[in-house]
């Protein structure tokens, strides 16, 4: 009788981690079991070990439960060339790297695309191949920028008449010298773009003005700063404009006639492009008592913007529209964005419409997509609709209240019940609304209202987006998904540390996979605490960034397995891609997704994720500058607020009145040596024991508000009302021990 073989020893935690780190691609449980000869009952132990590694953040668990070292980069990314190594290889870093640990090492290799002239400072869209835990090889897909470094700033003259360029970048506020021969006719106070010249001597760096943008103090200059600082395309090619001007509304042939359905658009009062319309009625199916039949009709942009057209190239380059308080930088020319693609009342418009059937609990039962021709019954605003349902209809909403508006709200109640049942992440994210007067100057800044009418449209759009994703995945059709990964376990641990430090009995489960519902329960428990908004901010910081991807990993925040953006093709290129994918897979016309685009989907997803971040940064910077302009007339005034951030160099304070954020430099705090305790989000005075902690209420005096950079500086006022004594600038104020 043969003696049974002794199984090899079960691998240690470190051995499994080493195997995952050394693998060039993510690995699953099957590969790990095979590598360590794990079989039978010991597979349960392996499963337990892998779950522990995932929960503690030692590995990232991705698609199909495959494991990789933490924060593995995607297959396509935007990188910046940072240096040339001794062997002549180009070294890169991920453009949006935000982790505290050093970024992985990326070596840029040549490709067959013939991209040349790459040098440090260039940004490149690349395809990545992981060769070890912290090493990648990148192949260039497209060079994103080249040429000398450019600076956006205000041209000024100093004593003696010499020219100076004052940068508007608050992270790099150094001046540059502008010699007379490099002024380009610029006048003092003008907003200009300049190229930084090679340094040939000691002293200030020099710049050459290459473009004049107008008066830097004019009302429209603030948006111009954001537009040019982020290199947002603003001009359309003549060929693209010609295509837009020649577009026509299609005939009814081959389309479903929706012109007699009283679809309505509901948008903000200042909206100009209306790309979605809604309508609903009780479902007549006896098997679906209490259910609803919804129609979500979206502008048929794919009819006007074909693959490989001039319009398509312009839309892809922009990626999305960008919205400022005083203007819009559109993705499509005005002839389409505010014309044929805008669902204006009383005018025939081409559309893609989802028929959606939900039960009384809001569950999506089935759906059908059609290509249609519609005629909007009314252009309504959120405030109008909310007032109507609250008992104050006007001349427009009055006749629509019973046949259209009330059924919309009843269907919305069902969709809200479904949202609650699946347990979504409900973050309180107040937005600042900048109100301008008729001269373009800031009249007021206030929190943007959140009405049930806003939430109604959101829920209808989510339902249509889910239907779009289900259609793509169900038919095996390539497309782009809107994906949102699970939160970083390390950042979740920071949330736990913070809420424990509050001493309010708040907790977040540990040792298990966190769900959106658990985070929402935490926010509900904290909603009456003074720190509620700060807790919401910290939970938000722990979230992964939502992106566009050709691979579906689900949407954590919405607690959805499938989600794709379908409802805003006028302002988002992702939605246009989804429209084409649906048209192709459902044979709704000849303008579906072409094979060339299918091959490029990873590249497209990375590109439009980047343009989305670019737009968000530009919009945020513009609001910061408008806010600083508003506050600049109140320098010396006292405000109440909360500490919204703590760093070694000072405190960030958010004002109650405007939501503006500014800094209190550590050098202006009461004289002491302040120790930064990162884990507890606080500064502690070594001599006095004075503590300044995240979420503490404070009073501050406004010292500086600079509309050019969008920066604000405060000085803390002590409880007695006496301002802290000034301290010597040369004395060090904060450092991290160890």
XYZ file of C-alpha atoms in Angstrom:
738
model
C 0.000 0.000 0.000
C 1.452 3.335 -1.080
C 1.980 5.886 1.612
C -0.077 9.065 1.065
C 1.961 12.029 -0.122
C 2.525 14.719 2.460
C 1.077 17.974 1.112
C 3.497 20.902 0.909
C 3.278 23.426 3.748
C 0.566 26.046 3.477
C 2.079 29.323 2.232
C 2.596 32.200 4.591
C 0.930 35.568 4.122
C 4.256 37.033 2.927
C 4.762 34.254 0.371
C 1.337 34.831 -1.170
C 1.930 38.603 -1.236
C 5.285 38.096 -2.944
C 3.669 35.885 -5.595
C 0.988 38.521 -6.296
C 3.573 41.333 -6.406
C 5.860 39.509 -8.799
C 3.104 38.510 -11.222
C 3.058 40.807 -14.288
C -0.750 40.524 -14.444
C -3.486 40.270 -11.790
C -3.998 36.695 -10.514
C -6.993 34.810 -9.155
C -7.449 32.174 -6.486
C -7.008 29.380 -9.035
C -3.512 30.536 -10.097
C -2.424 30.998 -6.479
C -3.721 27.544 -5.508
C -1.902 25.976 -8.448
C 1.377 27.761 -7.626
C 1.378 26.559 -4.011
C -0.246 23.149 -4.669
C -3.289 23.944 -2.537
C -6.180 21.507 -2.881
C -9.109 20.058 -0.996
C -10.098 21.533 2.349
C -7.125 23.900 2.312
C -8.796 25.955 -0.433
C -11.110 27.378 2.276
C -8.041 28.572 4.206
C -6.700 30.209 1.042
C -10.022 31.951 0.461
C -9.929 33.285 4.035
C -6.331 34.510 3.602
C -7.124 36.297 0.318
C -10.174 37.966 1.865
C -7.974 39.234 4.697
C -5.373 40.599 2.266
C -8.092 42.425 0.341
C -9.802 43.865 3.429
C -6.558 45.159 4.930
C -5.515 46.841 1.681
C -2.477 44.622 1.141
C -3.781 43.844 -2.363
C -6.364 45.278 -4.718
C -9.201 42.970 -5.751
C -10.462 43.859 -9.173
C -12.472 42.385 -12.009
C -13.403 38.689 -11.571
C -11.851 38.785 -8.063
C -8.339 38.924 -9.484
C -5.650 40.293 -7.203
C -2.852 42.784 -7.844
C -0.547 44.912 -5.679
C -2.253 48.023 -4.287
C -3.104 50.722 -6.776
C -2.038 48.963 -9.940
C -2.275 51.393 -12.842
C -4.779 50.844 -15.638
C -3.839 49.544 -19.063
C -4.077 53.068 -20.546
C -3.006 56.246 -18.750
C -1.746 59.795 -19.192
C 1.853 60.218 -18.014
C 4.305 63.080 -17.806
C 7.918 62.520 -18.823
C 9.956 63.472 -15.768
C 13.578 62.605 -16.612
C 16.042 60.757 -18.841
C 17.979 57.984 -17.101
C 21.713 57.274 -17.743
C 20.772 54.695 -20.391
C 18.799 57.269 -22.354
C 15.365 55.885 -21.422
C 12.517 58.307 -20.736
C 11.168 58.003 -17.180
C 7.543 58.944 -16.533
C 5.114 59.467 -13.691
C 1.300 59.111 -13.740
C -0.238 62.524 -14.258
C -2.991 62.101 -11.647
C -0.953 60.243 -8.983
C -2.348 61.299 -5.564
C -1.017 58.584 -3.247
C 1.381 59.417 -0.422
C 3.748 56.615 -1.443
C 6.106 57.187 -4.415
C 4.631 56.475 -7.862
C 5.727 53.345 -9.746
C 8.667 53.491 -12.147
C 7.502 53.872 -15.752
C 9.915 53.537 -18.686
C 8.664 54.892 -22.011
C 9.641 52.707 -24.980
C 9.357 53.462 -28.698
C 6.255 52.358 -30.579
C 5.321 51.696 -34.177
C 3.288 54.906 -34.282
C 6.390 56.941 -35.042
C 5.955 59.402 -32.163
C 9.180 61.399 -31.825
C 10.492 64.530 -30.084
C 9.467 63.297 -26.651
C 11.261 65.058 -23.811
C 10.876 65.828 -20.098
C 7.784 67.932 -19.493
C 5.739 66.349 -22.307
C 2.481 64.611 -21.492
C 1.729 61.415 -23.366
C -1.216 59.042 -23.568
C 0.338 55.573 -23.205
C -0.510 51.891 -23.046
C 1.004 50.281 -19.934
C 2.420 46.813 -19.333
C 3.246 45.846 -15.763
C 6.557 43.991 -15.464
C 6.829 43.880 -11.657
C 5.166 45.258 -8.552
C 6.442 48.818 -9.046
C 7.674 48.831 -12.643
C 5.872 49.448 -15.923
C 6.782 49.710 -19.573
C 4.816 52.336 -21.492
C 4.183 52.485 -25.249
C 3.121 55.933 -26.556
C -0.296 56.267 -28.165
C -0.396 60.030 -28.636
C 1.619 63.033 -27.588
C -0.652 65.463 -25.746
C 1.488 68.559 -25.625
C 4.860 69.879 -26.690
C 6.888 73.025 -26.983
C 8.210 75.466 -24.392
C 6.549 75.714 -20.994
C 3.815 78.335 -20.996
C 2.692 80.621 -18.201
C -0.612 82.445 -17.854
C -0.339 85.705 -15.966
C -0.853 89.443 -15.760
C 1.664 91.789 -17.374
C 2.810 94.562 -15.050
C 5.393 97.347 -15.003
C 7.662 98.013 -12.072
C 9.706 101.084 -11.186
C 11.925 102.027 -14.073
C 9.465 100.697 -16.634
C 10.705 97.106 -16.690
C 8.166 94.431 -17.558
C 7.095 91.694 -15.167
C 4.776 88.751 -15.587
C 2.813 87.838 -12.481
C 1.713 84.178 -12.608
C -1.904 83.437 -11.692
C -1.006 79.927 -10.504
C -1.300 80.014 -6.697
C 1.061 77.033 -6.474
C 3.758 78.911 -8.400
C 3.429 82.629 -7.850
C 6.955 83.681 -8.808
C 7.409 86.638 -11.177
C 9.159 86.424 -14.543
C 11.091 89.205 -16.224
C 9.858 90.397 -19.624
C 12.410 92.306 -21.679
C 11.215 95.092 -23.981
C 11.750 93.013 -27.120
C 9.589 90.234 -25.651
C 6.580 92.327 -24.557
C 4.612 91.755 -27.767
C 2.791 95.089 -27.386
C 1.208 94.087 -24.068
C -0.057 96.836 -21.781
C 0.058 96.880 -18.000
C -2.839 94.968 -16.463
C -3.406 92.713 -19.456
C -3.921 88.981 -19.095
C -1.326 87.270 -21.310
C 0.166 83.912 -22.230
C 3.956 83.755 -22.249
C 6.621 81.209 -23.067
C 9.353 80.657 -20.492
C 12.710 81.294 -22.125
C 15.839 79.200 -21.479
C 17.694 80.549 -18.454
C 21.004 82.196 -19.459
C 21.901 84.140 -16.315
C 21.217 84.507 -12.624
C 18.151 86.378 -11.463
C 14.535 86.166 -12.535
C 13.619 83.750 -15.273
C 12.586 85.456 -18.486
C 9.407 85.077 -20.516
C 8.222 86.071 -23.967
C 4.590 87.148 -24.389
C 2.955 85.194 -27.214
C -0.729 86.025 -26.769
C -2.724 88.918 -25.312
C -6.104 88.009 -23.791
C -7.420 91.409 -22.729
C -7.917 93.395 -19.547
C -7.089 91.206 -16.544
C -9.571 93.106 -14.367
C -12.536 92.765 -16.756
C -15.458 90.612 -15.468
C -14.951 87.938 -18.133
C -11.250 87.572 -17.353
C -11.838 85.113 -14.519
C -13.295 82.442 -16.793
C -10.627 83.192 -19.404
C -7.962 82.441 -16.786
C -9.444 79.016 -16.093
C -9.942 78.292 -19.800
C -6.364 79.093 -20.775
C -4.759 77.703 -17.612
C -6.280 74.312 -18.409
C -5.807 74.552 -22.193
C -9.512 74.139 -22.907
C -10.253 74.194 -26.659
C -12.574 77.095 -27.447
C -12.533 77.417 -31.247
C -14.092 74.927 -33.672
C -12.548 74.181 -37.048
C -14.237 75.652 -40.103
C -14.979 72.130 -41.351
C -16.756 71.199 -38.095
C -18.798 74.411 -38.144
C -19.816 73.710 -41.738
C -20.998 70.193 -40.821
C -23.071 71.612 -37.960
C -24.587 74.350 -40.133
C -25.680 71.834 -42.797
C -27.413 69.488 -40.342
C -31.174 68.981 -40.634
C -33.872 67.326 -38.540
C -34.470 63.824 -39.974
C -37.756 62.611 -41.447
C -40.039 60.297 -39.468
C -39.225 57.276 -41.650
C -37.611 54.536 -39.564
C -38.393 56.304 -36.303
C -41.094 55.962 -33.652
C -43.474 58.930 -33.623
C -43.388 60.446 -30.110
C -44.579 63.902 -31.121
C -47.939 63.521 -29.374
C -46.428 62.287 -26.093
C -46.258 65.270 -23.658
C -42.558 64.887 -22.885
C -41.140 67.808 -20.876
C -37.610 69.041 -20.172
C -36.711 70.081 -16.607
C -33.469 72.052 -16.188
C -31.940 75.011 -14.396
C -33.227 78.486 -15.228
C -29.969 79.404 -16.996
C -29.681 76.179 -19.050
C -29.471 76.568 -22.818
C -29.036 72.986 -24.025
C -31.890 70.596 -23.228
C -30.779 67.071 -24.002
C -33.263 65.018 -21.941
C -37.049 64.897 -21.679
C -39.297 62.734 -19.478
C -42.851 61.434 -19.244
C -44.630 58.654 -17.390
C -47.981 56.906 -16.998
C -49.315 54.055 -14.855
C -48.459 50.661 -16.357
C -51.587 49.097 -17.899
C -50.209 45.554 -17.472
C -52.411 43.747 -14.913
C -49.343 41.775 -13.828
C -47.685 45.004 -12.712
C -50.245 46.630 -10.434
C -48.941 49.959 -9.139
C -46.079 49.940 -11.655
C -45.115 52.620 -14.126
C -44.214 53.063 -17.781
C -41.533 55.737 -18.200
C -40.085 57.346 -21.310
C -36.680 59.015 -21.129
C -35.960 60.715 -24.463
C -32.446 61.935 -25.237
C -31.223 64.074 -28.119
C -30.032 61.875 -31.003
C -26.587 63.437 -31.322
C -25.264 60.372 -33.178
C -27.520 61.304 -36.118
C -25.593 64.575 -36.565
C -22.093 63.605 -35.369
C -20.821 60.587 -37.305
C -17.658 58.584 -36.593
C -14.522 60.092 -38.185
C -16.344 63.350 -38.974
C -14.853 66.755 -38.230
C -17.484 67.215 -35.521
C -16.491 63.907 -33.956
C -12.822 64.886 -33.825
C -13.681 68.183 -32.143
C -16.011 66.496 -29.646
C -13.417 63.852 -28.790
C -10.703 66.482 -28.264
C -12.928 68.370 -25.787
C -14.412 65.284 -24.153
C -17.152 67.302 -22.494
C -18.626 70.768 -22.125
C -17.282 73.007 -19.347
C -19.581 75.295 -17.355
C -18.579 78.601 -15.778
C -20.758 81.177 -13.972
C -20.656 83.488 -16.992
C -20.237 81.161 -19.999
C -20.119 77.633 -21.370
C -17.300 76.069 -23.368
C -19.395 73.581 -25.382
C -18.409 70.170 -26.716
C -20.423 70.793 -29.895
C -20.940 73.958 -31.967
C -23.873 76.162 -31.016
C -25.836 75.170 -34.121
C -26.152 71.709 -32.527
C -25.732 72.225 -28.774
C -28.288 75.045 -28.590
C -30.015 74.247 -31.878
C -30.935 70.932 -33.493
C -29.813 68.775 -30.537
C -31.593 70.882 -27.939
C -35.099 69.565 -27.190
C -36.848 72.910 -27.481
C -40.607 73.053 -26.873
C -42.857 72.838 -29.895
C -40.074 71.877 -32.315
C -39.542 68.412 -33.873
C -36.357 66.806 -32.604
C -34.568 63.515 -33.306
C -34.166 61.411 -30.168
C -33.174 58.063 -28.724
C -35.850 57.058 -26.225
C -35.886 54.336 -23.610
C -39.271 52.879 -22.707
C -38.810 51.696 -19.121
C -41.195 49.603 -17.058
C -40.770 49.586 -13.267
C -42.812 47.921 -10.543
C -44.376 49.734 -7.581
C -41.101 49.354 -5.651
C -39.088 50.970 -8.446
C -37.433 47.808 -9.736
C -36.611 47.968 -13.444
C -38.520 45.083 -15.052
C -37.788 45.568 -18.738
C -36.852 48.221 -21.263
C -36.949 48.947 -24.978
C -34.881 51.498 -26.911
C -36.277 53.253 -29.980
C -35.072 55.907 -32.356
C -37.788 58.518 -32.431
C -39.030 61.924 -33.411
C -40.435 63.989 -30.520
C -41.796 67.442 -29.768
C -41.285 68.768 -26.229
C -44.509 69.922 -24.571
C -42.762 72.444 -22.308
C -39.400 73.738 -21.106
C -39.677 73.716 -17.297
C -37.265 74.679 -14.527
C -36.627 72.755 -11.319
C -38.079 75.612 -9.295
C -41.253 75.751 -11.435
C -41.906 72.043 -11.112
C -41.240 72.001 -7.359
C -43.528 74.981 -6.823
C -46.268 73.280 -8.840
C -46.163 70.043 -6.838
C -46.028 72.097 -3.619
C -49.304 73.814 -4.519
C -48.212 76.928 -6.423
C -48.462 76.178 -10.158
C -48.017 78.956 -12.721
C -49.519 79.460 -16.160
C -47.153 76.909 -17.695
C -47.203 74.191 -15.029
C -50.886 74.519 -14.126
C -52.267 72.642 -17.180
C -49.459 70.043 -16.857
C -49.815 69.365 -13.137
C -52.240 66.431 -13.211
C -51.491 64.808 -16.592
C -47.672 65.144 -16.470
C -46.050 66.471 -13.287
C -47.905 64.511 -10.606
C -47.349 61.143 -12.351
C -43.641 62.008 -12.609
C -43.452 62.468 -8.842
C -45.318 59.231 -8.137
C -42.921 57.285 -10.357
C -40.057 59.121 -8.650
C -41.293 57.864 -5.270
C -41.055 54.301 -6.564
C -37.532 54.873 -7.923
C -36.517 56.411 -4.589
C -37.741 53.293 -2.785
C -35.566 51.143 -5.066
C -32.581 53.387 -4.384
C -33.052 53.008 -0.627
C -33.491 49.238 -0.938
C -30.201 48.704 -2.755
C -28.352 50.992 -0.332
C -26.577 53.777 -2.215
C -23.964 56.152 -0.856
C -25.750 59.392 0.074
C -23.153 62.137 0.432
C -24.092 65.706 1.284
C -22.119 67.679 -1.284
C -23.164 71.336 -1.110
C -22.256 73.349 -4.202
C -21.484 77.035 -4.348
C -23.585 79.039 -6.768
C -22.029 82.250 -8.067
C -24.685 84.836 -8.976
C -23.538 87.601 -11.324
C -25.087 91.013 -11.860
C -25.833 92.522 -15.269
C -22.227 93.791 -15.492
C -20.777 90.335 -14.963
C -19.587 91.019 -11.430
C -20.344 88.800 -8.419
C -23.590 89.788 -6.719
C -23.737 86.903 -4.237
C -22.452 83.426 -3.456
C -24.745 80.881 -1.855
C -25.303 77.159 -1.524
C -27.068 75.677 -4.550
C -30.560 74.439 -3.651
C -31.314 70.698 -3.772
C -35.000 70.133 -4.523
C -37.014 66.971 -5.046
C -37.342 68.063 -8.681
C -33.547 67.747 -9.025
C -33.640 64.267 -7.501
C -36.568 63.274 -9.742
C -34.583 63.955 -12.900
C -31.528 62.223 -11.433
C -33.506 59.045 -10.739
C -35.064 58.993 -14.219
C -31.608 59.466 -15.754
C -30.099 56.707 -13.582
C -32.837 54.314 -14.684
C -32.095 55.053 -18.349
C -28.341 54.700 -17.776
C -28.864 51.304 -16.152
C -31.000 50.212 -19.104
C -28.243 51.305 -21.499
C -25.586 49.324 -19.610
C -27.817 46.244 -19.364
C -28.443 46.362 -23.120
C -24.730 46.601 -23.936
C -23.672 43.847 -21.554
C -26.633 41.606 -22.349
C -25.790 41.638 -26.056
C -22.029 41.387 -25.612
C -21.594 44.774 -27.256
C -18.402 46.750 -26.617
C -18.957 50.184 -25.132
C -17.964 52.499 -22.317
C -19.164 52.049 -18.749
C -19.197 54.581 -15.952
C -17.368 52.678 -13.219
C -16.687 53.496 -9.579
C -14.386 51.153 -7.677
C -14.570 50.312 -3.978
C -12.903 52.733 -1.531
C -9.241 52.352 -0.637
C -9.058 50.360 2.666
C -6.209 52.577 3.888
C -8.361 55.685 3.423
C -11.300 53.970 5.129
C -9.058 53.320 8.123
C -8.336 57.061 8.200
C -12.109 57.653 8.361
C -12.340 55.274 11.337
C -9.477 57.024 13.120
C -11.086 60.429 12.627
C -14.573 59.494 13.824
C -13.138 57.679 16.852
C -11.294 60.860 17.762
C -14.566 62.816 17.791
C -15.760 60.818 20.801
C -19.384 60.814 19.610
C -19.876 57.038 19.598
C -19.625 56.819 15.815
C -18.146 53.700 14.248
C -17.526 52.034 10.921
C -17.378 48.248 10.707
C -13.923 46.749 10.323
C -12.810 43.386 9.004
C -15.465 43.120 6.308
C -16.145 44.487 2.853
C -17.632 47.958 3.246
C -20.880 48.669 1.401
C -22.330 52.028 0.343
C -25.192 51.477 2.798
C -22.758 51.233 5.737
C -21.177 54.554 4.831
C -24.610 56.139 4.458
C -25.619 54.852 7.922
C -22.538 56.543 9.344
C -23.527 59.831 7.684
C -27.100 59.523 8.995
C -25.806 58.922 12.537
C -23.653 62.039 12.255
C -26.189 64.327 10.545
C -27.051 66.310 13.698
C -23.460 66.721 14.852
C -21.545 69.947 14.251
C -18.960 67.892 12.370
C -21.511 66.355 9.949
C -20.261 68.187 6.857
C -16.636 67.427 7.673
C -17.416 63.722 8.123
C -19.132 63.791 4.735
C -16.013 65.420 3.235
C -13.711 62.782 4.724
C -15.909 59.933 3.489
C -15.836 61.566 0.051
C -12.008 61.714 0.118
C -11.918 57.972 0.813
C -13.791 57.214 -2.399
C -12.198 56.043 -5.613
C -12.616 58.345 -8.586
C -15.366 57.431 -11.022
C -13.979 56.963 -14.530
C -14.938 55.696 -17.981
C -13.828 52.188 -18.902
C -14.502 49.561 -21.555
C -14.456 47.000 -18.710
C -17.416 46.919 -16.346
C -16.604 46.665 -12.629
C -19.851 48.235 -11.432
C -20.611 51.502 -9.660
C -19.914 51.404 -5.917
C -21.559 54.710 -4.998
C -24.846 53.918 -6.737
C -24.691 50.250 -5.666
C -25.214 49.164 -9.260
C -23.625 46.255 -11.126
C -24.056 47.913 -14.515
C -24.019 51.613 -15.310
C -23.261 53.646 -18.437
C -23.708 57.325 -19.258
C -26.436 57.656 -21.888
C -28.408 60.786 -21.037
C -26.157 63.763 -21.945
C -24.639 63.303 -25.422
C -24.675 67.062 -26.105
C -22.126 67.651 -23.345
C -20.356 64.268 -22.826
C -18.484 62.260 -25.444
C -18.949 59.064 -23.399
C -22.707 59.256 -23.956
C -22.217 59.654 -27.703
C -20.109 56.468 -27.743
C -22.823 54.629 -25.799
C -25.471 55.891 -28.248
C -23.478 54.556 -31.197
C -22.944 51.222 -29.451
C -26.689 50.886 -28.818
C -27.591 51.921 -32.364
C -25.231 49.311 -33.744
C -26.205 46.387 -31.525
C -29.960 47.064 -31.948
C -29.635 47.779 -35.703
C -31.285 51.183 -35.359
C -29.364 52.764 -38.213
C -26.094 52.873 -40.153
C -24.316 55.240 -37.718
C -23.419 52.743 -35.018
C -20.052 52.078 -33.405
C -17.393 51.315 -36.019
C -14.615 48.745 -35.565
C -11.880 51.384 -35.436
C -13.584 52.985 -32.442
C -14.061 49.616 -30.722
C -10.305 49.003 -30.857
C -9.676 52.456 -29.378
C -12.146 52.180 -26.475
C -9.433 51.815 -23.777
C -7.706 54.906 -25.144
C -10.997 56.824 -25.399
C -11.959 55.918 -21.827
C -8.614 57.172 -20.483
C -8.790 60.347 -22.580
C -12.300 61.428 -21.588
C -11.646 60.560 -17.943
C -8.758 63.021 -18.198
C -10.855 65.724 -19.909
C -13.532 65.291 -17.237
C -10.952 65.931 -14.499
C -9.604 68.878 -16.488
C -13.082 70.400 -16.731
C -13.796 69.883 -13.025
C -10.504 71.563 -12.102
C -11.206 74.506 -14.413
C -14.725 74.962 -13.027
C -13.493 74.769 -9.423
C -10.648 77.228 -10.060
C -13.065 79.688 -11.673
C -15.442 79.519 -8.694
C -12.469 80.059 -6.347
C -11.443 83.152 -8.308
C -15.000 84.531 -8.453
C -15.259 83.953 -4.693
C -11.947 85.701 -4.054
C -13.111 88.619 -6.213
C -16.299 88.839 -4.137
C -14.340 88.756 -0.868
C -11.620 91.172 -2.033
C -13.872 94.111 -1.112
C -14.215 92.779 2.451
C -10.569 92.484 3.499
C -10.406 93.070 7.255
C -13.898 91.676 7.879
C -14.542 88.919 10.428
C -16.149 85.591 9.478
C -17.180 82.393 11.213
C -16.271 78.997 9.824
C -14.822 75.572 10.473
C -11.384 74.083 10.105
C -11.750 72.042 6.916
C -8.162 70.822 6.630
C -4.992 70.574 8.687
C -1.441 70.525 7.330
C 2.068 71.078 8.641
C 2.071 74.602 7.229
C -1.301 75.731 8.588
C -5.059 75.369 8.814
C -7.643 75.474 6.030
C -10.865 77.209 7.031
C -14.207 77.064 5.227
C -16.452 80.081 5.761
C -20.088 79.523 6.741
C -21.361 82.448 4.673
C -19.914 81.676 1.239
C -18.313 78.225 1.537
C -15.010 79.833 0.566
C -11.847 78.005 1.628
C -8.700 79.800 2.741
C -5.537 79.222 4.694
C -4.394 80.327 8.136
C -0.571 80.083 7.922
C 0.973 78.298 10.883
C 3.297 81.282 11.393
C 0.284 83.427 12.386
C -0.970 81.083 15.117
C -0.317 82.030 18.787
C 3.414 81.817 19.434
C 4.399 78.220 19.966
C 5.990 75.285 18.165
C 3.156 73.298 16.533
C 3.398 69.554 16.014
C 1.341 68.110 13.146
C -0.512 64.920 14.123
C -1.639 63.573 10.785
C -3.633 60.609 12.126
C -5.735 62.922 14.323
C -5.997 65.804 11.810
C -4.700 68.395 14.252
C -1.903 70.794 15.197
C -0.805 70.739 18.849
C 1.235 73.462 20.529
C 4.269 71.987 22.290
C 4.429 74.670 25.014
C 0.785 75.652 25.491
C -0.919 72.419 24.514
C -3.251 74.454 22.290
C -5.047 72.135 19.833
C -6.435 73.093 16.421
C -8.416 70.160 15.070
C -10.346 69.350 11.931
C -14.007 70.443 12.260
C -13.357 72.937 15.098
C -15.406 76.129 14.871
C -13.297 79.281 14.519
C -13.522 82.985 13.830
C -11.135 84.481 11.315
C -10.226 87.839 9.857
C -9.763 88.092 6.101
C -6.198 89.210 5.363
C -5.979 88.646 1.596
C -8.286 87.689 -1.264
C -6.588 87.503 -4.659
C -8.928 87.128 -7.664
C -5.958 86.380 -9.925
C -4.952 83.203 -8.112
C -8.217 82.454 -6.302
C -6.377 82.272 -2.983
C -7.622 83.642 0.338
C -5.619 84.086 3.516
C -7.114 84.370 7.002
C -5.838 85.199 10.471
C -7.300 83.349 13.416
C -9.116 85.344 16.087
C -8.887 83.971 19.621
C -12.003 83.328 21.708
C -11.428 86.596 23.570
C -11.687 88.443 20.288
C -8.005 89.412 20.510
C -5.998 88.572 17.445
C -2.930 86.364 18.049
C 0.343 88.232 18.468
C 2.499 88.243 15.334
C 5.355 85.793 15.327
C 8.849 85.967 13.866
C 8.755 84.655 10.253
C 12.232 83.132 10.578
C 11.259 80.823 13.410
C 10.230 77.315 12.274
C 6.630 76.596 13.127
C 5.804 73.012 12.300
C 7.453 69.786 11.374
C 6.672 66.113 11.391
C 8.605 64.121 13.960
C 10.404 60.962 12.929
